[in-house]
Amino acid sequence: MIDQHLADLRQTYAQRTLTEADVLPTAVPQFRAWLEEALQAHLDEPTAMTLATVSDTGQPSARIVLLKGLPDDAGFLFYTNYDSRKGHDLTAQPLAALTFFWPGLERQVRVEGRVEKAPQDMSTEYFQSRPRGSQIGAWASPQSQPIGSRQELEQREHDVAARFADQEPLPRPEHWGGYILRPHRVEFWQGRPSRLHDRIVYELAGTSWALSRLAP
């Protein structure tokens, strides 16, 4: 039975420890240090993160997006279509959560905070640095909206490519750009044996970060 098989799946985490003496005094630089370790370990998709948002009716939703920067060591930057479901959620409720999971290091990071749109020049610079196919795709896809067929999407792509055939790079569409999540809570989780994991949480108090240990 698959349910019994799932119930029996277990893994012992024993690679590392995490103590208060191991971490930096502020949250985003500490995240940067862990991200560098994930990059150096050549993990698959180390910048992938689950982004959770909430609609104006209170319905939560989550999806994987890619981290594209840590502006001023004070925020988490990602890009998307402003007219997508996540974009509408963030307009209605500009609070969100991120989760990074690096099983190769037996680590997880959870981030909560307020989201704001990135500066337009930052969004334009990044958009125009993307491969041309990705630029065309951002114009062609009405992200999160119903579409009749794959053929319709490919026709939209063809039409956009023809429209901008003589332009390099493409202009950034107004409906596409960046968001920066400004965290007020960041938790670092290190797997340990017997499910007695290490959890260190940073919580913003005014302009400074308070650290504490959480029970697993």
Short mmCIF file of C-alpha atoms in Angstrom, two decimals:
data_model
loop_
_atom_site.label_atom_id
_atom_site.label_comp_id
_atom_site.label_asym_id
_atom_site.label_seq_id
_atom_site.Cartn_x
_atom_site.Cartn_y
_atom_site.Cartn_z
CA MET A 1 0.00 0.00 0.00
CA ILE A 2 1.40 3.37 -0.98
CA ASP A 3 0.10 5.09 2.17
CA GLN A 4 1.97 2.63 4.38
CA HIS A 5 5.08 3.06 2.26
CA LEU A 6 4.89 6.83 2.69
CA ALA A 7 4.37 6.48 6.43
CA ASP A 8 7.53 4.37 6.69
CA LEU A 9 9.79 6.80 4.82
CA ARG A 10 12.32 8.33 7.20
CA GLN A 11 15.71 9.95 7.01
CA THR A 12 18.11 10.72 9.81
CA TYR A 13 19.62 14.19 9.70
CA ALA A 14 23.08 14.33 11.23
CA GLN A 15 25.39 16.38 9.02
CA ARG A 16 25.67 19.58 11.05
CA THR A 17 24.60 21.56 14.08
CA LEU A 18 23.29 25.12 14.48
CA THR A 19 23.92 27.18 17.61
CA GLU A 20 23.47 30.80 18.47
CA ALA A 21 27.26 31.20 18.29
CA ASP A 22 27.22 30.02 14.65
CA VAL A 23 25.07 32.80 13.23
CA LEU A 24 25.51 36.43 12.24
CA PRO A 25 23.65 39.20 14.11
CA THR A 26 21.34 40.10 11.21
CA ALA A 27 19.05 37.88 9.17
CA VAL A 28 19.75 38.54 5.48
CA PRO A 29 23.57 38.36 5.77
CA GLN A 30 23.12 35.06 7.61
CA PHE A 31 20.90 33.86 4.76
CA ARG A 32 23.53 34.96 2.26
CA ALA A 33 26.13 32.87 4.10
CA TRP A 34 23.91 29.78 3.92
CA LEU A 35 23.08 30.45 0.26
CA GLU A 36 26.80 30.62 -0.55
CA GLU A 37 27.23 27.20 1.05
CA ALA A 38 24.33 25.84 -1.02
CA LEU A 39 25.91 27.24 -4.20
CA GLN A 40 29.32 25.83 -3.33
CA ALA A 41 27.72 22.43 -2.69
CA HIS A 42 26.35 22.48 -6.28
CA LEU A 43 22.84 21.66 -5.12
CA ASP A 44 20.06 21.49 -7.69
CA GLU A 45 18.21 24.83 -7.96
CA PRO A 46 19.61 26.40 -4.78
CA THR A 47 17.74 29.67 -5.47
CA ALA A 48 14.34 27.97 -5.80
CA MET A 49 11.90 29.08 -3.12
CA THR A 50 8.27 28.47 -2.31
CA LEU A 51 6.37 31.77 -2.38
CA ALA A 52 3.12 31.73 -0.39
CA THR A 53 0.55 34.50 -0.83
CA VAL A 54 -3.02 35.13 0.31
CA SER A 55 -5.93 36.39 -1.79
CA ASP A 56 -8.39 39.11 -0.83
CA THR A 57 -10.77 36.33 0.30
CA GLY A 58 -8.15 34.72 2.53
CA GLN A 59 -7.32 31.82 0.20
CA PRO A 60 -3.61 30.90 0.47
CA SER A 61 -1.66 29.67 -2.54
CA ALA A 62 1.97 28.69 -3.07
CA ARG A 63 4.33 28.14 -5.97
CA ILE A 64 8.05 27.88 -6.70
CA VAL A 65 9.84 31.00 -7.93
CA LEU A 66 13.55 31.84 -8.19
CA LEU A 67 15.43 34.25 -5.96
CA LYS A 68 17.12 36.88 -8.12
CA GLY A 69 18.89 39.05 -5.57
CA LEU A 70 19.28 40.25 -1.99
CA PRO A 71 19.07 44.05 -2.35
CA ASP A 72 20.99 45.95 0.33
CA ASP A 73 21.15 42.78 2.44
CA ALA A 74 17.64 43.75 3.49
CA GLY A 75 15.28 42.00 1.07
CA PHE A 76 14.56 39.04 -1.18
CA LEU A 77 14.04 39.87 -4.87
CA PHE A 78 11.99 37.92 -7.42
CA TYR A 79 10.31 38.72 -10.73
CA THR A 80 6.93 37.82 -12.18
CA ASN A 81 3.90 38.97 -14.16
CA TYR A 82 2.03 41.57 -12.09
CA ASP A 83 -1.26 40.28 -13.55
CA SER A 84 -0.62 36.70 -12.39
CA ARG A 85 -2.43 35.15 -9.45
CA LYS A 86 0.49 35.95 -7.15
CA GLY A 87 0.51 39.52 -8.45
CA HIS A 88 -3.19 39.98 -7.68
CA ASP A 89 -2.68 38.43 -4.25
CA LEU A 90 0.17 40.80 -3.46
CA THR A 91 -1.88 43.80 -4.56
CA ALA A 92 -4.70 42.75 -2.22
CA GLN A 93 -2.45 41.67 0.64
CA PRO A 94 1.23 42.71 0.42
CA LEU A 95 2.39 40.11 2.95
CA ALA A 96 4.03 36.86 1.90
CA ALA A 97 6.23 33.97 3.03
CA LEU A 98 9.17 32.22 1.40
CA THR A 99 10.62 28.77 2.10
CA PHE A 100 13.98 27.47 0.91
CA PHE A 101 14.76 23.75 1.31
CA TRP A 102 18.25 22.41 0.73
CA PRO A 103 18.05 18.66 1.46
CA GLY A 104 21.68 18.15 0.47
CA LEU A 105 22.65 20.27 3.48
CA GLU A 106 19.68 19.19 5.62
CA ARG A 107 18.63 22.83 5.90
CA GLN A 108 15.51 24.95 5.56
CA VAL A 109 14.96 28.71 5.75
CA ARG A 110 11.55 30.30 6.31
CA VAL A 111 11.02 34.01 5.62
CA GLU A 112 8.01 36.21 6.37
CA GLY A 113 7.58 39.85 5.49
CA ARG A 114 5.99 42.69 3.57
CA VAL A 115 6.30 42.85 -0.21
CA GLU A 116 6.82 45.94 -2.36
CA LYS A 117 7.41 46.39 -6.07
CA ALA A 118 11.03 46.74 -7.10
CA PRO A 119 12.14 50.03 -8.69
CA GLN A 120 11.22 50.22 -12.37
CA ASP A 121 14.80 50.70 -13.52
CA MET A 122 15.85 47.55 -11.64
CA SER A 123 13.05 45.56 -13.29
CA THR A 124 13.90 46.91 -16.75
CA GLU A 125 17.61 46.18 -16.38
CA TYR A 126 16.93 42.61 -15.33
CA PHE A 127 14.25 42.04 -17.97
CA GLN A 128 16.55 43.16 -20.75
CA SER A 129 19.36 40.92 -19.46
CA ARG A 130 17.21 37.80 -19.90
CA PRO A 131 17.47 35.55 -22.97
CA ARG A 132 15.43 36.89 -25.88
CA GLY A 133 13.09 33.91 -25.73
CA SER A 134 12.26 34.71 -22.11
CA GLN A 135 11.59 38.34 -23.01
CA ILE A 136 9.21 37.22 -25.77
CA GLY A 137 7.54 34.78 -23.39
CA ALA A 138 6.83 37.51 -20.86
CA TRP A 139 4.98 39.49 -23.54
CA ALA A 140 3.19 36.45 -24.99
CA SER A 141 1.89 34.69 -21.90
CA PRO A 142 -1.17 36.03 -20.03
CA GLN A 143 0.10 34.32 -16.91
CA SER A 144 -2.49 32.52 -14.74
CA GLN A 145 -5.32 33.26 -17.22
CA PRO A 146 -7.21 30.46 -19.03
CA ILE A 147 -5.93 29.81 -22.55
CA GLY A 148 -7.56 27.71 -25.24
CA SER A 149 -4.66 25.53 -26.35
CA ARG A 150 -0.92 25.15 -26.61
CA GLN A 151 -1.24 26.23 -30.23
CA GLU A 152 -2.80 29.53 -29.13
CA LEU A 153 0.14 30.20 -26.83
CA GLU A 154 2.65 29.38 -29.56
CA GLN A 155 0.81 31.69 -31.97
CA ARG A 156 1.02 34.49 -29.41
CA GLU A 157 4.75 33.83 -29.12
CA HIS A 158 5.12 33.96 -32.91
CA ASP A 159 3.18 37.22 -33.09
CA VAL A 160 5.30 38.87 -30.39
CA ALA A 161 8.52 37.73 -32.07
CA ALA A 162 7.32 39.27 -35.34
CA ARG A 163 6.24 42.49 -33.62
CA PHE A 164 9.66 43.01 -32.05
CA ALA A 165 11.75 41.48 -34.83
CA ASP A 166 13.84 44.64 -35.20
CA GLN A 167 14.23 45.39 -31.48
CA GLU A 168 17.05 44.12 -29.28
CA PRO A 169 16.48 43.97 -26.39
CA LEU A 170 12.70 44.11 -26.11
CA PRO A 171 11.08 46.83 -24.01
CA ARG A 172 9.86 45.62 -20.62
CA PRO A 173 6.08 45.15 -20.54
CA GLU A 174 4.31 47.22 -17.91
CA HIS A 175 2.70 44.07 -16.50
CA TRP A 176 6.06 42.44 -15.67
CA GLY A 177 8.60 43.31 -12.99
CA GLY A 178 10.15 42.64 -9.63
CA TYR A 179 9.02 42.37 -6.05
CA ILE A 180 11.14 42.72 -2.93
CA LEU A 181 10.09 40.94 0.24
CA ARG A 182 11.31 42.90 3.27
CA PRO A 183 11.51 40.33 6.07
CA HIS A 184 10.39 40.78 9.64
CA ARG A 185 10.90 37.12 10.59
CA VAL A 186 13.51 34.63 9.32
CA GLU A 187 13.96 31.12 10.68
CA PHE A 188 17.01 28.91 10.06
CA TRP A 189 16.42 25.17 10.46
CA GLN A 190 19.17 22.56 10.63
CA GLY A 191 18.22 18.88 10.63
CA ARG A 192 19.38 16.86 13.64
CA PRO A 193 18.96 13.22 14.78
CA SER A 194 15.78 12.02 16.50
CA ARG A 195 13.86 14.96 15.00
CA LEU A 196 15.45 17.23 17.63
CA HIS A 197 16.26 19.80 14.99
CA ASP A 198 18.00 23.12 15.58
CA ARG A 199 15.83 26.19 14.92
CA ILE A 200 17.15 29.74 15.27
CA VAL A 201 14.70 32.56 14.53
CA TYR A 202 15.36 36.25 13.87
CA GLU A 203 12.52 38.68 14.58
CA LEU A 204 12.69 42.35 13.70
CA ALA A 205 12.20 44.64 16.69
CA GLY A 206 12.26 48.22 15.44
CA THR A 207 15.49 48.42 13.46
CA SER A 208 17.33 45.55 15.16
CA TRP A 209 17.02 41.77 15.08
CA ALA A 210 16.26 39.66 18.15
CA LEU A 211 17.40 36.03 18.08
CA SER A 212 15.88 33.07 19.89
CA ARG A 213 15.87 29.29 19.73
CA LEU A 214 12.66 27.40 18.99
CA ALA A 215 11.77 23.89 20.06
CA PRO A 216 11.67 21.46 17.09
#
